[in-house]
Coordinates of C-alpha atoms and ligand atoms in Angstrom, one line a residue:
X1 CA 13.6 -17.4 -22.7
X2 CA 13.3 -13.9 -23.8
X3 CA 10.9 -11.0 -23.2
X4 CA 10.9 -7.2 -23.3
X5 CA 10.3 -6.6 -19.6
X6 CA 11.0 -9.1 -16.9
X7 CA 9.0 -8.5 -13.8
X8 CA 9.9 -10.1 -10.4
X9 CA 6.9 -10.4 -8.1
X10 CA 3.1 -10.8 -8.7
X11 CA 1.9 -8.3 -6.1
X12 CA -0.2 -5.3 -7.0
X13 CA 2.9 -3.5 -8.5
X14 CA 4.1 -6.4 -10.7
X15 CA 0.6 -7.4 -11.9
X16 CA -0.6 -3.9 -12.7
X17 CA 2.6 -3.0 -14.5
X18 CA 2.3 -6.2 -16.6
X19 CA -1.3 -5.4 -17.4
X20 CA -0.6 -1.7 -18.3
X21 CA 2.3 -2.8 -20.6
X22 CA 0.2 -5.4 -22.2
X23 CA -2.4 -2.7 -23.0
X24 CA 0.4 -0.7 -24.6
X25 CA 1.4 -3.8 -26.7
X26 CA 4.6 -4.5 -24.7
X27 CA 5.3 -8.1 -23.7
X28 CA 6.3 -9.1 -20.2
X29 CA 7.0 -12.2 -18.1
X30 CA 6.2 -12.2 -14.3
X31 CA 8.2 -14.5 -12.0
X32 CA 6.5 -15.1 -8.6
X33 CA 7.9 -17.3 -5.9
X34 CA 4.6 -18.1 -4.2
X35 CA 1.6 -20.1 -5.6
X36 CA -1.4 -18.5 -7.2
X37 CA -3.6 -19.6 -4.2
X38 CA -1.2 -18.1 -1.8
X39 CA -1.1 -14.6 -3.4
X40 CA -4.8 -14.6 -3.9
X41 CA -5.5 -15.5 -0.3
X42 CA -3.2 -13.3 1.7
X43 CA -5.0 -10.6 3.7
X44 CA -3.5 -7.2 3.2
X45 CA -4.7 -3.6 3.1
X46 CA -8.1 -2.5 1.8
X47 CA -8.4 1.2 0.9
X48 CA -8.1 2.3 -2.7
X49 CA -7.6 6.0 -3.5
X50 CA -9.8 7.7 -6.1
X51 CA -6.8 7.5 -8.6
X52 CA -6.4 3.8 -8.0
X53 CA -10.1 3.3 -8.6
X54 CA -9.9 5.3 -11.8
X55 CA -6.9 3.4 -13.0
X56 CA -8.6 0.0 -12.4
X57 CA -11.6 1.2 -14.3
X58 CA -9.7 2.9 -17.2
X59 CA -7.6 -0.3 -17.7
X60 CA -10.6 -2.6 -17.7
X61 CA -10.2 -4.4 -14.4
X62 CA -12.6 -2.5 -12.2
X63 CA -15.8 -4.3 -13.0
X64 CA -16.0 -6.5 -9.8
X65 CA -14.6 -3.7 -7.6
X66 CA -17.4 -1.4 -8.7
X67 CA -20.0 -4.2 -7.9
X68 CA -18.5 -5.5 -4.6
X69 CA -16.4 -2.6 -3.3
X70 CA -17.8 -0.2 -0.8
X71 CA -17.5 3.5 -1.7
X72 CA -16.8 5.8 1.3
X73 CA -17.2 9.6 1.2
X74 CA -15.3 10.3 4.4
X75 CA -13.8 8.9 7.6
X76 CA -14.3 9.6 11.3
X77 CA -11.6 10.7 13.7
X78 CA -12.2 10.0 17.4
X79 CA -10.4 11.5 20.4
X80 CA -11.5 12.4 24.0
X81 CA -14.4 9.9 23.4
X82 CA -16.0 12.1 20.7
X83 CA -16.2 11.4 16.9
X84 CA -15.6 14.0 14.2
X85 CA -16.6 13.3 10.7
X86 CA -14.3 14.3 7.9
X87 CA -16.4 14.9 4.8
X88 CA -13.8 14.1 2.2
X89 CA -16.3 14.0 -0.7
X90 CA -17.2 17.6 -0.1
X91 CA -13.6 18.8 0.8
X92 CA -12.1 17.3 -2.4
X93 CA -14.9 18.3 -4.8
X94 CA -16.6 15.0 -5.2
X95 CA -13.8 12.4 -4.7
X96 CA -14.1 9.3 -2.6
X97 CA -12.2 6.1 -1.6
X98 CA -13.2 2.5 -2.2
X99 CA -12.9 -0.2 0.4
X100 CA -11.9 -3.3 -1.6
X101 CA -9.4 -5.8 -0.3
X102 CA -6.0 -6.0 -1.9
X103 CA -6.2 -9.7 -2.5
X104 CA -9.4 -9.1 -4.6
X105 CA -7.4 -6.6 -6.7
X106 CA -4.8 -9.4 -7.1
X107 CA -7.5 -11.9 -8.2
X108 CA -8.9 -9.5 -10.8
X109 CA -5.4 -8.7 -12.2
X110 CA -4.3 -12.3 -12.3
X111 CA -7.5 -13.2 -14.1
X112 CA -7.1 -10.4 -16.6
X113 CA -3.4 -11.3 -17.3
X114 CA -4.1 -15.0 -17.8
X115 CA -7.2 -14.3 -20.0
X116 CA -5.1 -12.1 -22.3
X117 CA -2.5 -14.9 -22.6
X118 CA 0.0 -13.1 -20.2
X119 CA 2.8 -15.2 -18.8
X120 CA 3.0 -15.5 -15.0
X121 CA 5.2 -18.2 -13.6
X122 CA 4.2 -19.1 -10.1
X123 CA 6.3 -21.1 -7.6
X124 CA 9.7 -20.0 -9.1
X125 CA 12.7 -20.5 -6.9
X126 CA 16.2 -18.9 -6.4
X127 CA 15.6 -15.8 -8.5
X128 CA 18.8 -13.9 -9.2
X129 CA 19.5 -10.8 -11.3
X130 CA 22.5 -10.4 -13.7
X131 CA 24.0 -7.7 -15.8
X132 CA 21.5 -5.1 -14.6
X133 CA 23.9 -2.3 -15.7
X134 CA 24.2 -3.8 -19.2
X135 CA 22.1 -3.6 -22.4
X136 CA 20.6 -7.1 -21.9
X137 CA 20.0 -7.9 -18.3
X138 CA 19.0 -11.5 -17.3
X139 CA 17.0 -13.2 -14.5
X140 CA 18.0 -16.7 -13.6
X141 CA 15.6 -18.9 -11.6
X142 CA 14.4 -22.4 -11.1
X143 CA 11.0 -23.5 -12.3
X144 CA 9.6 -27.0 -12.4
X145 CA 12.9 -28.4 -11.1
X146 CA 15.0 -27.0 -13.8
X147 CA 17.2 -23.9 -14.3
X148 CA 16.1 -21.1 -16.6
X149 CA 17.4 -17.8 -17.8
X150 CA 15.1 -14.9 -18.9
X151 CA 16.8 -12.3 -21.1
X152 CA 15.1 -8.9 -21.3
X153 CA 15.5 -5.2 -22.1
X154 CA 14.5 -4.2 -18.6
X155 CA 14.0 -5.8 -15.1
X156 CA 11.3 -4.5 -12.9
X157 CA 11.9 -5.3 -9.2
X158 CA 8.3 -5.6 -7.9
X159 CA 9.3 -8.2 -5.3
X160 CA 8.2 -6.5 -2.1
X161 CA 10.3 -5.4 0.9
X162 CA 12.2 -8.8 1.3
X163 CA 12.8 -9.5 -2.4
X164 CA 16.3 -9.7 -4.0
X165 CA 16.0 -6.7 -6.5
X166 CA 16.8 -3.8 -4.2
X167 CA 20.2 -5.2 -3.2
X168 CA 21.3 -5.1 -6.9
X169 CA 21.7 -1.3 -6.5
X170 CA 25.3 -1.1 -5.4
X171 CA 25.9 -0.1 -1.7
X172 CA 27.9 2.9 -2.9
X173 CA 24.8 4.3 -4.6
X174 CA 21.9 3.0 -2.6
X175 CA 20.7 5.1 0.4
X176 CA 18.1 3.5 2.7
X177 CA 16.2 5.9 5.0
X178 CA 13.9 4.5 7.6
X179 CA 12.1 5.1 10.8
X180 CA 10.8 2.3 13.1
X181 CA 7.8 3.1 15.2
X182 CA 7.3 1.8 18.8
X183 CA 3.8 0.7 17.7
X184 CA 2.4 -2.6 16.4
X185 CA -1.0 -3.3 15.0
X186 CA -3.0 -6.3 16.1
X187 CA -5.4 -6.9 13.2
X188 CA -8.5 -9.1 13.2
X189 CA -10.9 -10.4 10.7
X190 CA -14.3 -11.0 12.4
X191 CA -17.6 -12.3 11.4
X192 CA -19.9 -9.4 12.4
X193 CA -22.1 -6.9 10.6
X194 CA -20.6 -3.6 9.5
X195 CA -19.9 -1.5 12.6
X196 CA -20.1 1.9 11.0
X197 CA -20.8 3.4 7.6
X198 CA -17.3 4.8 7.5
X199 CA -13.8 4.0 8.9
X200 CA -13.1 5.1 12.5
X201 CA -9.6 6.2 13.5
X202 CA -9.5 6.5 17.2
X203 CA -6.9 8.0 19.5
X204 CA -7.6 6.7 23.0
X205 CA -5.6 6.7 26.3
X206 CA -5.2 2.9 25.9
X207 CA -3.9 3.2 22.4
X208 CA -5.0 3.7 18.8
X209 CA -7.9 1.6 17.3
X210 CA -9.2 1.4 13.7
X211 CA -12.6 0.2 12.6
X212 CA -12.6 -0.9 9.0
X213 CA -14.6 -3.4 6.9
X214 CA -14.2 -6.0 4.2
X215 CA -17.7 -7.2 3.2
X216 CA -21.2 -6.7 4.7
X217 CA -20.4 -9.9 6.7
X218 CA -16.7 -9.7 7.5
X219 CA -15.0 -6.8 9.3
X220 CA -11.4 -5.8 9.7
X221 CA -10.4 -4.0 12.9
X222 CA -7.0 -3.1 14.4
X223 CA -5.7 -2.1 17.9
X224 CA -2.3 -0.6 18.7
X225 CA -0.2 -3.0 20.7
X226 CA 3.5 -3.4 21.6
X227 CA 5.2 -4.5 18.4
X228 CA 7.0 -7.3 20.3
X229 CA 3.8 -8.6 21.9
X230 CA 2.9 -12.2 21.3
X231 CA -0.5 -12.8 19.7
X232 CA -1.1 -15.7 22.2
X233 CA -1.4 -13.0 24.9
X234 CA -4.5 -11.8 23.1
X235 CA -7.6 -14.0 23.7
X236 CA -10.6 -13.1 21.6
X237 CA -12.3 -11.7 24.7
X238 CA -9.4 -9.5 25.5
X239 CA -9.3 -8.1 21.9
X240 CA -13.0 -7.3 22.0
X241 CA -12.8 -5.7 25.4
X242 CA -9.9 -3.5 24.4
X243 CA -11.4 -2.6 21.0
X244 CA -14.7 -1.6 22.6
X245 CA -13.0 0.5 25.2
X246 CA -11.1 2.4 22.5
X247 CA -14.0 3.1 20.1
X248 CA -17.3 3.2 21.9
X249 CA -18.7 6.6 22.7
X250 CA -20.8 8.1 25.5
X251 CA -23.8 8.6 23.2
X252 CA -24.6 4.8 23.2
X253 CA -22.8 3.7 20.0
X254 CA -21.6 0.1 20.5
X255 CA -19.3 -2.2 18.5
X256 CA -20.8 -5.4 17.3
X257 CA -18.7 -8.4 18.1
X258 CA -18.6 -12.0 16.8
X259 CA -16.2 -14.9 16.0
X260 CA -12.7 -13.8 15.2
X261 CA -11.5 -15.6 12.0
X262 CA -7.9 -14.5 11.9
X263 CA -5.6 -12.4 14.1
X264 CA -2.0 -11.3 13.8
X265 CA 0.4 -8.6 14.9
X266 CA 2.5 -6.5 12.5
X267 CA 5.2 -3.9 13.3
X268 CA 5.4 -0.5 11.6
X269 CA 8.1 1.2 9.7
X270 CA 8.7 3.9 7.2
X271 CA 11.3 3.1 4.6
X272 CA 12.6 4.6 1.4
X273 CA 15.3 3.4 -1.0
X274 CA 17.0 6.0 -3.1
X275 CA 17.4 5.9 -6.0
X276 CA 14.6 3.6 -7.2
X277 CA 16.6 2.6 -10.4
X278 CA 20.1 1.4 -11.5
X279 CA 21.1 0.7 -15.0
X280 CA 18.2 -1.3 -16.5
X281 CA 16.7 -2.3 -13.1
X282 CA 13.7 -0.4 -11.8
X283 CA 12.1 -0.9 -8.3
X284 CA 8.4 -0.4 -7.7
X285 CA 6.1 -0.7 -4.7
X286 CA 7.2 -2.2 -1.4
X287 CA 10.6 -3.2 -3.0
X288 CA 11.4 0.5 -2.8
X289 CA 9.3 1.9 0.0
X290 CA 7.2 1.0 3.0
X291 CA 4.7 3.2 4.8
X292 CA 3.0 2.6 8.1
X293 CA -0.6 1.6 7.4
X294 CA -2.2 4.6 9.2
X295 CA -2.4 6.6 6.0
X296 CA -3.6 3.6 3.8
X297 CA -1.1 4.5 1.2
X298 CA 1.0 1.2 0.5
X299 CA -1.1 -0.3 -2.3
X300 CA -1.8 3.1 -3.8
X301 CA 1.9 4.1 -4.0
X302 CA 2.6 0.9 -5.8
X303 CA -0.1 1.8 -8.4
X304 CA 1.4 5.3 -9.1
X305 CA 5.0 3.9 -9.3
X306 CA 3.9 1.6 -12.1
X307 CA 2.0 4.3 -14.0
X308 CA 5.2 6.4 -14.2
X309 CA 7.2 3.3 -15.3
X310 CA 4.6 2.4 -17.9
X311 CA 4.8 5.8 -19.5
X312 CA 8.6 5.7 -19.5
X313 CA 8.8 2.2 -21.0
X314 CA 6.1 3.0 -23.6
X315 CA 8.1 6.1 -24.6
X316 CA 11.2 4.0 -25.0
X317 CA 9.6 1.5 -27.3
X318 CA 7.8 4.2 -29.3
X319 CA 10.7 6.6 -29.8
X320 CA 13.9 4.9 -28.6
X321 CA 14.3 7.6 -26.0
X322 CA 15.1 6.7 -22.4
X323 CA 14.7 10.3 -21.2
X324 CA 11.6 9.6 -19.2
X325 CA 12.8 6.3 -17.8
X326 CA 16.0 8.0 -16.7
X327 CA 13.9 10.3 -14.6
X328 CA 11.7 7.6 -13.1
X329 CA 13.2 7.6 -9.7
X330 CA 13.2 11.4 -9.4
X331 CA 9.5 11.5 -10.4
X332 CA 8.4 8.6 -8.3
X333 CA 10.3 9.7 -5.2
X334 CA 8.7 13.1 -5.1
X335 CA 5.4 11.3 -4.7
X336 CA 6.7 8.7 -2.4
X337 CA 8.0 11.3 0.0
X338 CA 4.7 13.1 0.1
X339 CA 3.0 9.9 1.0
X340 CA 5.7 9.2 3.6
X341 CA 5.1 12.6 5.1
X342 CA 1.3 12.0 5.3
X343 CA 1.6 8.5 6.7
X344 CA 4.1 9.7 9.3
X345 CA 1.7 12.6 10.2
X346 CA -1.3 10.3 10.6
X347 CA 0.7 7.7 12.6
X348 CA 2.1 10.3 15.0
X349 CA -1.2 12.1 15.5
X350 CA -3.2 8.9 16.1
X351 CA -1.1 6.6 18.2
X352 CA -0.6 6.8 21.9
X353 CA 3.1 7.2 22.5
X354 CA 3.6 5.9 26.1
X355 CA 7.0 7.6 26.2
X356 CA 5.4 11.0 25.8
X357 CA 5.3 13.5 28.6
X358 CA 2.0 15.0 29.6
X359 CA 3.0 18.1 27.7
X360 CA 3.5 16.1 24.5
X361 CA 0.2 14.2 25.0
X362 CA -1.7 17.5 25.3
X363 CA 0.0 18.8 22.1
X364 CA -1.1 15.7 20.3
X365 CA -4.7 16.0 21.4
X366 CA -4.6 19.7 20.4
X367 CA -3.4 18.7 17.0
X368 CA -6.4 16.5 16.6
X369 CA -8.6 19.3 17.9
X370 CA -7.1 21.7 15.3
X371 CA -7.3 19.2 12.4
X372 CA -11.0 18.5 13.1
X373 CA -11.9 22.2 13.5
X374 CA -10.0 24.0 10.7
X375 CA -11.4 23.7 7.2
X376 CA -7.9 24.3 5.8
X377 CA -6.5 21.4 7.9
X378 CA -9.5 19.1 7.0
X379 CA -9.0 19.9 3.3
X380 CA -5.3 19.1 3.6
X381 CA -6.0 15.8 5.3
X382 CA -8.7 14.9 2.8
X383 CA -6.7 15.6 -0.3
X384 CA -3.8 13.5 1.0
X385 CA -6.1 10.6 2.1
X386 CA -8.1 10.5 -1.1
X387 CA -4.8 10.7 -3.0
X388 CA -2.8 13.6 -4.4
X389 CA -3.1 13.9 -8.2
X390 CA -0.4 12.2 -10.2
X391 CA -0.5 15.2 -12.5
X392 CA 1.4 17.2 -9.9
X393 CA 4.5 15.2 -10.8
X394 CA 3.5 15.1 -14.5
X395 CA 3.0 18.9 -14.7
X396 CA 6.7 19.4 -13.9
X397 CA 7.8 16.6 -16.1
X398 CA 7.3 16.2 -19.9
X399 CA 5.3 13.0 -19.9
X400 CA 4.4 13.1 -23.6
Ligands
APR501 N1 11.2 -14.2 -6.3 C1 10.0 -14.0 -6.9 N2 9.0 -13.3 -6.3 C2 9.2 -12.8 -5.1 C3 10.5 -12.9 -4.5 C4 11.5 -13.6 -5.1 N3 12.7 -13.8 -4.6 N4 10.5 -12.2 -3.3 C5 9.2 -11.7 -3.2 N5 8.5 -12.0 -4.3 C6 7.0 -11.7 -4.5 C7 6.2 -11.9 -3.3 O1 5.9 -13.3 -3.1 C8 5.0 -11.1 -3.6 O2 4.0 -11.8 -4.2 O3 6.9 -10.4 -4.8 C9 5.5 -10.0 -4.5 C10 5.6 -8.6 -3.9 O4 4.3 -8.2 -3.6 P1 3.9 -7.2 -2.4 O5 4.7 -7.5 -1.2 O6 2.4 -7.2 -2.3 O7 4.4 -5.8 -2.9 P2 3.9 -4.8 -4.0 O8 3.4 -5.4 -5.3 O9 4.9 -3.7 -4.1 O10 2.6 -4.2 -3.4 C11 2.6 -3.2 -2.4 O11 1.3 -4.6 -1.1 O12 2.5 -5.4 0.7 C12 1.4 -4.7 0.3 O13 1.0 -3.0 1.9 C13 1.7 -3.3 0.7 O14 -0.3 -2.5 -0.2 C14 1.1 -2.5 -0.4 C15 1.3 -3.4 -1.6
PHB502 C1 -7.8 -1.9 6.3 O1 -9.0 -2.0 6.1 O2 -7.1 -2.9 6.3 C2 -7.2 -0.6 6.5 C3 -7.9 0.5 6.4 C4 -7.4 1.8 6.6 C5 -6.0 1.8 7.0 C6 -5.3 0.7 7.1 C7 -5.8 -0.6 6.9 O3 -5.5 3.0 7.2

């Protein structure tokens, strides 16, 4: 088998890259180890930055999102039992976010790729990368019980945090920087009406809580727990009691409860792999970086990585020049580190660190007090949450 760009992984990064390259007339093959049903059914994040919404619309895959997604103009920050609205729409001159689940984005992208005749091989096994530092790299894999080899000009490692691509960057070159947080998130999907018109991020003495949504009938909420806690310790009653204690306010606002459809605990880390490229291998999305979910940046970072890659690859096929591709890692990492900084800031500000001294706890609450009082701080938080413009990187780089 042969193609121009071999893509490992049909997550948001791999699918969007394949879609964008198709629009530029560049052929790709995606190799995915899971089934279509599995990738379309896995519950992940749900907040799309303005730039991601614009990208989906501009590339022709935003129609269902615009119909079914929920546009939010702000968020609420809660501490000391009081809510503070952050009017992001006003503070960012008219921008907003869209609450639209990641697996719905996946469904829309898979449908668009297949409709356009794109090649996605699901249920592939034993994917391995070869000759990534040569002119013609190869991906070997098993599909339908037989061995295959895909020769390509470039390999895109869009295979998430646990995929094989990252390890192809030699140890002598690859630097991995990470921070593990002493926090876990217990997430639930519950059948209840929408609790609040906007997301609520609450810092409470018992720990952080987040009120989010999925559809008018299904809600997504989280509470901070010990990352090593067992989900079996959390009965539905205990979850609702804790959630309510952390988000209800003295002015009579109550959280609607109902049947819990799904619950799990995830741990939190920040992780960056530098560089994000080696030879003819390029990493995008979770394969190269992980952010804690408090800043809602994971999916959005994957989307900006692949836009930078698409421009570099397009330039290569149009002009034969690799100059932009050679700078992919440098351009993408500047953006990645800004998102890391913001995600770390939100995580540190909003979670209850039970190792903190009373002094540190007061400083944390004072940070929230400052952030919700100062227009400058509110503007800074808003522009980061809504998404910093990709042009910031583009302006200092010759994109075209
Ligand atoms: N062979 C083929 N496919 C693989 C392999 C492998 N060895 N290992 C992993 N994959 C696939 C996974 O099954 C998954 O479908 O790669 C895909 C990676 O997708 P994601 O993990 O969703 O990563 P990414 O596309 O970078 O999207 C980042 O997704 O994980 C969330 O919170 C994260 O929102 C962020 C976004
Ligand atoms: C979600 O709805 O899953 C969600 C929302 C905001 C976050 C993280 C997750 O910061």
